[in-house]
mmCIF file of C-alpha atoms in Angstrom:
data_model
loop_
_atom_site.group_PDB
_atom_site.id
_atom_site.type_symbol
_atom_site.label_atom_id
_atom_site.label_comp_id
_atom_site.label_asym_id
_atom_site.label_seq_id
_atom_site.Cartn_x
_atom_site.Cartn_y
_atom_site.Cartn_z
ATOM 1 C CA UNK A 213 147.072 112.181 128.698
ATOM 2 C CA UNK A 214 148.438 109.351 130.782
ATOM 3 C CA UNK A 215 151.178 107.550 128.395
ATOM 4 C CA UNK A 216 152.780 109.399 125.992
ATOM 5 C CA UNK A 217 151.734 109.015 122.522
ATOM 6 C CA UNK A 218 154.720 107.326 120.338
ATOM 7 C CA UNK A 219 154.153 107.170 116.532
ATOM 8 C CA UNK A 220 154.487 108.752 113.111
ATOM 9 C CA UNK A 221 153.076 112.057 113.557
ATOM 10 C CA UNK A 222 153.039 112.373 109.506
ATOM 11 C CA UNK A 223 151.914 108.739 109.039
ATOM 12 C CA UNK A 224 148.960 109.428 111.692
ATOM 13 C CA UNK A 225 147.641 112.644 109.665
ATOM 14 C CA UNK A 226 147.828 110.717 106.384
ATOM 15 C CA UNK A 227 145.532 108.371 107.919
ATOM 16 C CA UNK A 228 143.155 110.348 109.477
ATOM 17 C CA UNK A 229 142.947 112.527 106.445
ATOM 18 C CA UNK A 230 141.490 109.320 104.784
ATOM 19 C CA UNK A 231 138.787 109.057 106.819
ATOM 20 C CA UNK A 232 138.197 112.953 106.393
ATOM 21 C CA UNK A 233 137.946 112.374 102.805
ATOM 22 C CA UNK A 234 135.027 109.494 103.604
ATOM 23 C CA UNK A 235 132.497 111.811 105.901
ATOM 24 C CA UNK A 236 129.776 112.671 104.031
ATOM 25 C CA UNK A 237 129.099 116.739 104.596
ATOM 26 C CA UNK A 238 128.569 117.615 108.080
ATOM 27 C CA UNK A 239 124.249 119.296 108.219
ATOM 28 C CA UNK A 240 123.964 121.905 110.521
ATOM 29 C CA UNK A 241 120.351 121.137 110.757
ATOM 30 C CA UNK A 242 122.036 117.772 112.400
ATOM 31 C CA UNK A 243 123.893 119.391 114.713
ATOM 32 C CA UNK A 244 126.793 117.827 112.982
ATOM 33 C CA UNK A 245 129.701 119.985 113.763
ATOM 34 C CA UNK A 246 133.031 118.117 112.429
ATOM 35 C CA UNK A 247 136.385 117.947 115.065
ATOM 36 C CA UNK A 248 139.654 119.583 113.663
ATOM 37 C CA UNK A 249 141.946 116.456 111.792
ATOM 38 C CA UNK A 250 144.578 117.075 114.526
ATOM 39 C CA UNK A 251 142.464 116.882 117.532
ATOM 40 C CA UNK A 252 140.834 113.737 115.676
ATOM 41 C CA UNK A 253 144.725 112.558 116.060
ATOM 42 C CA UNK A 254 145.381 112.573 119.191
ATOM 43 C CA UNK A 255 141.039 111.408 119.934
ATOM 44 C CA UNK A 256 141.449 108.158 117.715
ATOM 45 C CA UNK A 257 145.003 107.302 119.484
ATOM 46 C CA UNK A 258 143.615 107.994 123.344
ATOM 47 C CA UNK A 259 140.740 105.870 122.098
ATOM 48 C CA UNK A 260 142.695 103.293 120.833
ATOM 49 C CA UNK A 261 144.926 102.947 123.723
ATOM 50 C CA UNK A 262 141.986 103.037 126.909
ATOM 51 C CA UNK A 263 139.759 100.589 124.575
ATOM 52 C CA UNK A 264 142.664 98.325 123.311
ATOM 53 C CA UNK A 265 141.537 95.069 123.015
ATOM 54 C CA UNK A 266 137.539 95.898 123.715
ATOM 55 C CA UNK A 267 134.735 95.486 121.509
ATOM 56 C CA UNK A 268 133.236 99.096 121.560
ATOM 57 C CA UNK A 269 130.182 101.044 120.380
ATOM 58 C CA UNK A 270 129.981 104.163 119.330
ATOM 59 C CA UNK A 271 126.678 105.376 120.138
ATOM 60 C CA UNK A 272 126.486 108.595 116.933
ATOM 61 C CA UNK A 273 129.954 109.529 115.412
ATOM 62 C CA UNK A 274 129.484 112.032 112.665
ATOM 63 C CA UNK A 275 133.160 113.229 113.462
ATOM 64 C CA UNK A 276 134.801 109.978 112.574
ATOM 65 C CA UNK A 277 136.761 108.589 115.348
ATOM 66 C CA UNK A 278 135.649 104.950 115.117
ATOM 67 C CA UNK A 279 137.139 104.990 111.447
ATOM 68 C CA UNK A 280 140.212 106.977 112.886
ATOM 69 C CA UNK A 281 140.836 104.735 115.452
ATOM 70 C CA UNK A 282 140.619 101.586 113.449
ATOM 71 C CA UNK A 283 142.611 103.215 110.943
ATOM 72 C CA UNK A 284 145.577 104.252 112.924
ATOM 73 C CA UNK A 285 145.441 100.390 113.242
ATOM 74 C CA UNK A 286 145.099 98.872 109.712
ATOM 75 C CA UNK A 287 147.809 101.255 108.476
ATOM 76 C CA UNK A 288 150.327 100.023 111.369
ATOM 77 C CA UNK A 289 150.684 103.552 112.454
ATOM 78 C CA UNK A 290 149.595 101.827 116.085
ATOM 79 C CA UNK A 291 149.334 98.458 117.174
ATOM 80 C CA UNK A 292 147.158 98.595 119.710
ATOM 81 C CA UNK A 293 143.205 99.233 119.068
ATOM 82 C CA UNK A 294 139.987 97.784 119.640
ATOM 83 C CA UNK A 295 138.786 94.080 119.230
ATOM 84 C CA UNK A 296 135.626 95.485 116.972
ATOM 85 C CA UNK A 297 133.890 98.599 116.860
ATOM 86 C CA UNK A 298 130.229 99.147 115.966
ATOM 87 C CA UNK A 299 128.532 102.330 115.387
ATOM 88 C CA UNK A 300 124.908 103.126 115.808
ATOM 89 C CA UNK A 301 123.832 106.414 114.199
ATOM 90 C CA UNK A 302 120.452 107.738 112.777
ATOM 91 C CA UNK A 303 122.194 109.609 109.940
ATOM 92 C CA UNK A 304 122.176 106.803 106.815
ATOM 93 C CA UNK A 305 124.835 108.682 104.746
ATOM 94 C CA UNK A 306 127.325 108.402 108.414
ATOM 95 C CA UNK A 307 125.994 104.487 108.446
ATOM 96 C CA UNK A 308 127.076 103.658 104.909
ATOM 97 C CA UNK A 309 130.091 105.382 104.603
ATOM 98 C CA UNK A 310 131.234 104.007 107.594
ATOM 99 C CA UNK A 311 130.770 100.358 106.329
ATOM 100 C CA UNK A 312 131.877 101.357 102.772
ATOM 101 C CA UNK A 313 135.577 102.000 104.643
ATOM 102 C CA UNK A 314 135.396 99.456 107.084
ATOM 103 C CA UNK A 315 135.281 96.340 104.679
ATOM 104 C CA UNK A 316 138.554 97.481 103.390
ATOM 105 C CA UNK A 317 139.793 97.386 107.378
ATOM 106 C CA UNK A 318 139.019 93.295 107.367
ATOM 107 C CA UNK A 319 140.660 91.769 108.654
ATOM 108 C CA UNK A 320 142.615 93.932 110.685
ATOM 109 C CA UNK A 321 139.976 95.054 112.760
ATOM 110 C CA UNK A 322 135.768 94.595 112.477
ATOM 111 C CA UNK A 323 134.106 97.325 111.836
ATOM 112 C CA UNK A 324 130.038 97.782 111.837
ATOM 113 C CA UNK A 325 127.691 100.214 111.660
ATOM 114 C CA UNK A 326 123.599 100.183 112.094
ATOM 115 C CA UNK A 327 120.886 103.037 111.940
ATOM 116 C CA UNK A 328 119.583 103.603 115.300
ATOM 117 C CA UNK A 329 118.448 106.735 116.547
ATOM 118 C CA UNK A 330 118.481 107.105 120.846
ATOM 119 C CA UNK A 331 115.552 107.877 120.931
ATOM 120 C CA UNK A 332 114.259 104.873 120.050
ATOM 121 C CA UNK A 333 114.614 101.565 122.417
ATOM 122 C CA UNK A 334 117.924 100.062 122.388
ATOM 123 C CA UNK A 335 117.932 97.235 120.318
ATOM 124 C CA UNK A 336 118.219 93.733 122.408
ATOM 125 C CA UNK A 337 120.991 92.710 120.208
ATOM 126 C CA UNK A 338 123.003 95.490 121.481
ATOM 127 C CA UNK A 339 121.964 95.307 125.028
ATOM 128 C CA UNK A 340 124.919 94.671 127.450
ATOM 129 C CA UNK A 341 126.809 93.305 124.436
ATOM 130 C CA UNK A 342 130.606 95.709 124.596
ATOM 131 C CA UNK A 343 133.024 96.296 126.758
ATOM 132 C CA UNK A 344 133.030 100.054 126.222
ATOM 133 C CA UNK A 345 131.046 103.039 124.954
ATOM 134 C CA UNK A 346 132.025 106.419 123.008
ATOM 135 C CA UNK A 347 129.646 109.335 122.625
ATOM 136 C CA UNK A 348 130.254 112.792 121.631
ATOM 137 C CA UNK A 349 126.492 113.944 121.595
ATOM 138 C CA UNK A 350 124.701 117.643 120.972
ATOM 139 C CA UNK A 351 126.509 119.414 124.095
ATOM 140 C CA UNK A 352 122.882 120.411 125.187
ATOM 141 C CA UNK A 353 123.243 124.127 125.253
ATOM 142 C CA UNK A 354 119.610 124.296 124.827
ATOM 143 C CA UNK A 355 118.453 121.569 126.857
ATOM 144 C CA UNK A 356 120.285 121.787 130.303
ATOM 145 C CA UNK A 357 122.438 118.727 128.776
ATOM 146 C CA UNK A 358 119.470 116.156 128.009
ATOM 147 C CA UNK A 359 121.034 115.488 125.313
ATOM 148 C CA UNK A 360 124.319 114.325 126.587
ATOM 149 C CA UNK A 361 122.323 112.638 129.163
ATOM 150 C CA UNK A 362 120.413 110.744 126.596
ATOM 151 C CA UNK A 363 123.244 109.314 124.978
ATOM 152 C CA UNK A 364 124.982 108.530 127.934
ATOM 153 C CA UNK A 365 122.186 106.193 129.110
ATOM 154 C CA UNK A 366 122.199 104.773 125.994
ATOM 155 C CA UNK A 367 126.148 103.790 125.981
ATOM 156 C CA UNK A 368 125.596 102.629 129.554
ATOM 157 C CA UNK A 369 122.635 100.099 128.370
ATOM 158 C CA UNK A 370 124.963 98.817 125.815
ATOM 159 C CA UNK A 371 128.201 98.124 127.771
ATOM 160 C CA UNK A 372 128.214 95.011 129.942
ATOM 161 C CA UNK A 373 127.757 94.968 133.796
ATOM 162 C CA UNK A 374 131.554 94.233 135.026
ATOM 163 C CA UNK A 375 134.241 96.581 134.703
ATOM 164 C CA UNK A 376 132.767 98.448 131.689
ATOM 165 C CA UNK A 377 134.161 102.286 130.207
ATOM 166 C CA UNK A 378 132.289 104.997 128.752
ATOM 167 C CA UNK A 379 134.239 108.102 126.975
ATOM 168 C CA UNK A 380 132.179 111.327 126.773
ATOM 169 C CA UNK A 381 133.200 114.214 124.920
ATOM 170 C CA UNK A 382 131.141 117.688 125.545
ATOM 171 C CA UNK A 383 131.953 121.237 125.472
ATOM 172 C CA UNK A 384 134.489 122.314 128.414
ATOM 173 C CA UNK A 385 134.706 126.023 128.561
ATOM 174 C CA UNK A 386 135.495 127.659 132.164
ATOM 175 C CA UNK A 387 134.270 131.039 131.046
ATOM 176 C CA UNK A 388 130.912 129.345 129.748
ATOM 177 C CA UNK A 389 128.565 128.521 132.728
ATOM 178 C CA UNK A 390 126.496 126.165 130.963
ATOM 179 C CA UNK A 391 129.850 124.211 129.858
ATOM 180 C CA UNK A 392 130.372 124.059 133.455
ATOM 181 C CA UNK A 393 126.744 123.040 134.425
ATOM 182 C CA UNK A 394 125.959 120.464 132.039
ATOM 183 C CA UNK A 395 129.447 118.629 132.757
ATOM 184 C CA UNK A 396 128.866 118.733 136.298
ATOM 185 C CA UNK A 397 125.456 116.982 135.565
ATOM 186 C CA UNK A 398 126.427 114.155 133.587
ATOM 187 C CA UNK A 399 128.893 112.992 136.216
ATOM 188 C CA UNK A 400 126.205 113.358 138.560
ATOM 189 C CA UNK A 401 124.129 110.895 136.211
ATOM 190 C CA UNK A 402 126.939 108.700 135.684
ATOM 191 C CA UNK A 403 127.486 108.682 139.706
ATOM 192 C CA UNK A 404 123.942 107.373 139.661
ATOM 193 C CA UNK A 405 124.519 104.602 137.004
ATOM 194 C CA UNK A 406 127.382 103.399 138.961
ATOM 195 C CA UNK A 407 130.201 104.931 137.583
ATOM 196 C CA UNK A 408 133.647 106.947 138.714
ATOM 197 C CA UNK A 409 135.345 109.673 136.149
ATOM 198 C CA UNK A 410 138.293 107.910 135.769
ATOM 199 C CA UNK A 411 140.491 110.766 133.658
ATOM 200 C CA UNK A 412 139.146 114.132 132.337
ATOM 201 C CA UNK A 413 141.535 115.561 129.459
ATOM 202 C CA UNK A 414 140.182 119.342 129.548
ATOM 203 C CA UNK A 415 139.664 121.847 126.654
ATOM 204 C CA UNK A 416 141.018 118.996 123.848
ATOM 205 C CA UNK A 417 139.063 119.055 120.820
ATOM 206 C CA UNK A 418 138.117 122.130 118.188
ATOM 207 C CA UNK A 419 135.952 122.384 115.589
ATOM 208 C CA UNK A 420 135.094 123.781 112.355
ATOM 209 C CA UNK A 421 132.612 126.046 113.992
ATOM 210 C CA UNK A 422 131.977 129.303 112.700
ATOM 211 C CA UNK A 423 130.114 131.011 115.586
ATOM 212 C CA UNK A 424 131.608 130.019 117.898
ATOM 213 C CA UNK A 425 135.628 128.990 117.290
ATOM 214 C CA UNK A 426 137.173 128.997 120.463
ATOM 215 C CA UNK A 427 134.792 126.457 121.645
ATOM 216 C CA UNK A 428 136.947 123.337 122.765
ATOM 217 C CA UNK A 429 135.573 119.819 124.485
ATOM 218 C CA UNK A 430 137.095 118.055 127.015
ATOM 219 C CA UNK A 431 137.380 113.920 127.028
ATOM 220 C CA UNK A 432 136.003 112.191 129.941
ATOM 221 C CA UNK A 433 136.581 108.796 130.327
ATOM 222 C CA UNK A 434 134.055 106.948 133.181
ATOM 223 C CA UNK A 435 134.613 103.386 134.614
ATOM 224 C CA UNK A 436 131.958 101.924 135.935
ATOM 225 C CA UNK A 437 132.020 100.392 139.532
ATOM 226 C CA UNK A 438 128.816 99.213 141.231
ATOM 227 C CA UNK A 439 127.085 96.574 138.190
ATOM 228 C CA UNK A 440 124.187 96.742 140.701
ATOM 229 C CA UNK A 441 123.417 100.387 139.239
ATOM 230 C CA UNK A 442 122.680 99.102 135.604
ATOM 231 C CA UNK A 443 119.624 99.096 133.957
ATOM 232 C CA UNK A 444 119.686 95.118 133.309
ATOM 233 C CA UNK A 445 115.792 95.588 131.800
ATOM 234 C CA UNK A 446 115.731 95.889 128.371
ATOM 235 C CA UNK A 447 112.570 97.239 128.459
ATOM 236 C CA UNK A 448 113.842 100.036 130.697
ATOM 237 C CA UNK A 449 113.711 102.437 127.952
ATOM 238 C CA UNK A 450 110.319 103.022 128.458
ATOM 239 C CA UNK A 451 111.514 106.502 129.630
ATOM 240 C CA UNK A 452 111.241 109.379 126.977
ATOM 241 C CA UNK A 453 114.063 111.893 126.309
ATOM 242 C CA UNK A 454 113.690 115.048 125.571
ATOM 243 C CA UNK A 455 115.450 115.078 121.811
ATOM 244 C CA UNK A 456 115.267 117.808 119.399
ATOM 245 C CA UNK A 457 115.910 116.527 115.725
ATOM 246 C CA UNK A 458 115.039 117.097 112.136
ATOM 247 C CA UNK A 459 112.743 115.005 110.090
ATOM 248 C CA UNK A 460 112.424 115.232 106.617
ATOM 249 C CA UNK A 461 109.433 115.254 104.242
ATOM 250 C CA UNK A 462 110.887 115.330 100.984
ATOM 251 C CA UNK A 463 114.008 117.300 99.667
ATOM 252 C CA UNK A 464 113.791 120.528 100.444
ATOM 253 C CA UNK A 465 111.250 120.082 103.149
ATOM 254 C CA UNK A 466 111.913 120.022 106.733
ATOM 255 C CA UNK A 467 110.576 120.655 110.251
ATOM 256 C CA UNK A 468 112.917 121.551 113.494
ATOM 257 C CA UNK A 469 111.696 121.124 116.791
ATOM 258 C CA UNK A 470 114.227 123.525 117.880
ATOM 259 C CA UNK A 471 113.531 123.211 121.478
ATOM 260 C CA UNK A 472 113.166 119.882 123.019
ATOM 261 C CA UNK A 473 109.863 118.357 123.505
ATOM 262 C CA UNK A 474 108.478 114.824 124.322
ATOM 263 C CA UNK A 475 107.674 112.823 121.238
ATOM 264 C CA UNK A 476 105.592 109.345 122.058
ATOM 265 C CA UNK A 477 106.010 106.385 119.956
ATOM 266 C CA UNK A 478 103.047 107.296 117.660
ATOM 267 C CA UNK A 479 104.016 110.778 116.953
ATOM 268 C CA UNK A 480 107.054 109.354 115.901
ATOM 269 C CA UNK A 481 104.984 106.607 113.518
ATOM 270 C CA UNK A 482 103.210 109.316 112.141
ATOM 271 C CA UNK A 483 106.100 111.358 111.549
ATOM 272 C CA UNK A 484 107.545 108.952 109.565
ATOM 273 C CA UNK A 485 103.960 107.864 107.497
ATOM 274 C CA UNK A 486 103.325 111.326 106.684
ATOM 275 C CA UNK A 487 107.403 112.410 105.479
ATOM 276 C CA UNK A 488 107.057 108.778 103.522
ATOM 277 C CA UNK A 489 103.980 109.873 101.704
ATOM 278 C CA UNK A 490 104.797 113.215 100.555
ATOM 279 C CA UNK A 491 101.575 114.658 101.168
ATOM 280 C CA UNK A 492 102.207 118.825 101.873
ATOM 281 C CA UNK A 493 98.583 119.027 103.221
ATOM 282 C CA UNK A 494 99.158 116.533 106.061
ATOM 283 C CA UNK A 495 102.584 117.905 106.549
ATOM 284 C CA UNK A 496 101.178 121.231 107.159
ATOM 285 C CA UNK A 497 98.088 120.012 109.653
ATOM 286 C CA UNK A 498 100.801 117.981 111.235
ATOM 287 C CA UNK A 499 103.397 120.612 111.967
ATOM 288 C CA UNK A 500 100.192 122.678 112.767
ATOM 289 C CA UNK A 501 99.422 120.472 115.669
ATOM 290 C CA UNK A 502 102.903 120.016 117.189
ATOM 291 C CA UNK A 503 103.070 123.883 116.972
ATOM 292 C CA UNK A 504 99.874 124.325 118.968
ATOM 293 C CA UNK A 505 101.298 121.787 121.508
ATOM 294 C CA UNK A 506 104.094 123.053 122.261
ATOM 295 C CA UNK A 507 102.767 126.901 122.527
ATOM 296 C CA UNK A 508 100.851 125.465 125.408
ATOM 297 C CA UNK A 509 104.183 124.255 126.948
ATOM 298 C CA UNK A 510 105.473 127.837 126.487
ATOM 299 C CA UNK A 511 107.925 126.133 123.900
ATOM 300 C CA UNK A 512 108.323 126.228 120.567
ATOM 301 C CA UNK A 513 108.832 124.619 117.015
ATOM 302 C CA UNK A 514 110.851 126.184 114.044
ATOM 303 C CA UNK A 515 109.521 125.102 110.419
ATOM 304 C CA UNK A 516 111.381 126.270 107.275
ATOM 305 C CA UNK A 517 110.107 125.229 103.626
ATOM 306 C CA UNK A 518 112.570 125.957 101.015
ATOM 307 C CA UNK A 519 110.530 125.696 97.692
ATOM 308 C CA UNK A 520 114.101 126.041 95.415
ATOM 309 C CA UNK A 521 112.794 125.991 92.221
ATOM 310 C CA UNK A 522 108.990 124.959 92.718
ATOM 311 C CA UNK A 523 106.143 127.393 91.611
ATOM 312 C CA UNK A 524 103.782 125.864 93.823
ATOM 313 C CA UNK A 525 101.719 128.380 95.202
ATOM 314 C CA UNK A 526 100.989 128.460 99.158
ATOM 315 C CA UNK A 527 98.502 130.132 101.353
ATOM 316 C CA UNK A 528 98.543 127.994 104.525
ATOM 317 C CA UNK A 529 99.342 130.393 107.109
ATOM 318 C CA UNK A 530 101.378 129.606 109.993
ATOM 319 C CA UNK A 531 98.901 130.725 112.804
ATOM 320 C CA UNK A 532 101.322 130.401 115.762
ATOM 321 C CA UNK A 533 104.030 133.400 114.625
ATOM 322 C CA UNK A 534 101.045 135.162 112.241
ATOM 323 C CA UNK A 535 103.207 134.992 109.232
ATOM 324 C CA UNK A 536 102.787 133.814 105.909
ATOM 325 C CA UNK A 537 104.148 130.343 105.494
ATOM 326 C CA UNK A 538 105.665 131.920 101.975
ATOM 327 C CA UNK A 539 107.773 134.580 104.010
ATOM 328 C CA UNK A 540 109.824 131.432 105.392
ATOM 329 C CA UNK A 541 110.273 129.524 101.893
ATOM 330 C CA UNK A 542 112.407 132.394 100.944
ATOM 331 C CA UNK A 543 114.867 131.291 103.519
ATOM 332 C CA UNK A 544 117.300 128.067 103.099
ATOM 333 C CA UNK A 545 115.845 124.909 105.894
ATOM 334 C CA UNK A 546 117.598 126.031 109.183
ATOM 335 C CA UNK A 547 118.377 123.905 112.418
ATOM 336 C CA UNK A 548 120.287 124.697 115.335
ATOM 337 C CA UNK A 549 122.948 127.216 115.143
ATOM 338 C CA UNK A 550 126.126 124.855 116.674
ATOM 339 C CA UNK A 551 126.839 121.494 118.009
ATOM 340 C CA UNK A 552 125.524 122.653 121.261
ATOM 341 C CA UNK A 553 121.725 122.942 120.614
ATOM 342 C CA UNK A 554 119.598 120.452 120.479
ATOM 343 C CA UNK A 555 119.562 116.539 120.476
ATOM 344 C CA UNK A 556 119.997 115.043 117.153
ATOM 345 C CA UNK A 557 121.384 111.131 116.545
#
């Protein structure tokens, strides 16, 4: 891992095991699978060290690195870390926890955080504005790596032209072939953005992952080279991902487009309208419609209703799978199985 690591091993737990106690519950519907605290160790230190002196954004961070990383700092467990860090991230709970714990960081180090989701437009005020970019996105299991993809064009727009650095952790497993595939891809991407893989740490990071324990990730850092590669437009994210997420109606309701589809901007408007209203009966014609879209894709959308303690009866029927909508509500809201489906942030 280039230079060795030198510090408190006990001191460095301590502190990590303080941002640990901050996260707000990981939601598998989320895709937000939490890294072990020791691999979050020696993550927040590597971090620290390749970004020292940067102002960085982390572009989702359910795990809790930026907090790790500035904390290793504040508690003098380090002295090297980050100029700022600022964290975009659609999850609100990830957004406010994060800024709960960084005022008591000032004035050691800034910390920010902002709800942004990527698969919205980049805000301008983030556009080229850091020196470096973290992401450790859905590893795109069930997307051919969109996902990472996604997020990785996203760090890129928000690092500046010259001399800027992008770490990327995704899965890394030699026996897996879609490990393999998808890492092989997003160099590929970054080879077309204008950037060189600088230093890959392989099979690094664990996680509290039930299905699947032995999974590990790998840390790639990138370095971009050619400036004439970067999408200076800010406009240029007129492109749509392919994102699987969750959006919510109200507790318990919710609606997974568990494979990846292409949402325009007024879908997404009307997504929003419709969960902000509460109305069931336009939540059921709308998940209607994406269904029937998406069967003429040859893909598909999973929709769970958990009624808890409601009486309510129901009789819409869901027409694409020919099953009572009331046969699902006995179920608890699912989303992807693992952090590597789907494309949530």
């Amino acid at each position: 891992m280039g230079a060795s690591m030198d510090f408190d091993l006990r001191k460095a737990i301590n502190a990590i095991s303080d941002v640990v106690q901050n996260r707000p519950i990981p939601l598998r519907e989320f895709d937000q699978i939490y890294m072990k605290v020791a691999d979050m160790v020696i993550q927040a230190e590597y971090v620290a060290r390749v970004f020292n002196n940067k102002d960085v954004v982390f572009v989702g961070d359910g795990d809790g690195i930026a907090l790790s990383t500035a904390h290793l700092k504040a508690q003098n467990v380090i002295n090297y870390a980050p100029n700022s860090i600022t964290l975009l991230d659609f999850d609100e709970r990830i957004v406010n926890s994060v800024r709960r714990f960084g005022e008591k960081l000032h004035p050691k180090i800034e910390v920010s955080a902002y709800l942004y989701n990527v698969a919205e437009a980049l805000p301008p005020e983030h556009f080229g504005a850091y020196d470096a970019f973290h992401i450790n996105p859905p590893w795109g299991a069930s997307n051919g790596g969109e996902s990472v993809i996604a997020f990785f064009e996203r760090g890129s727009q928000a690092t500046k032209e010259e001399k800027s650095l992008g770490i990327v952790v995704i899965a890394d497993d030699p026996d897996l072939q879609w490990t393999q595939e998808v890492l092989r891809d997003t160099q590929r991407r970054a080879l077309e953005l204008g950037y060189v893989v600088s230093e890959l740490l392989p099979q690094l990071h664990s996680y509290h992952l039930d299905d699947a324990p032995d999974l590990r990730s790998c840390s790639c850092l990138f370095r971009r080279i050619d400036p004439s590669r970067m999408q200076t437009d800010e406009t240029c994210d007129a492109k749509s991902y392919s994102v699987s997420f969750t959006a919510e109606l109200r507790p318990p309701y919710y609606v997974q487009l568990a494979q990846p589809v292409l949402l325009d901007a007024r879908e997404l408007v009307e997504i929003k309208a419709i969960s902000d209203s509460g109305d069931i009966e336009s939540w059921s014609n709308l998940v209607r419609r994406l269904r029937s879209r998406i069967v003429d894709r040859i893909d598909w959308v999973q929709c769970t209703l958990d009624l808890g303690e409601m009486s309510m009866p129901l009789d819409w029927e869901d027409r694409v799978n020919s099953s009572p909508l009331q046969q699902s509500a006995q179920n608890s809201p699912t989303g992807s199985s693992s952090k590597p489906d789907g494309a949530s942030h």
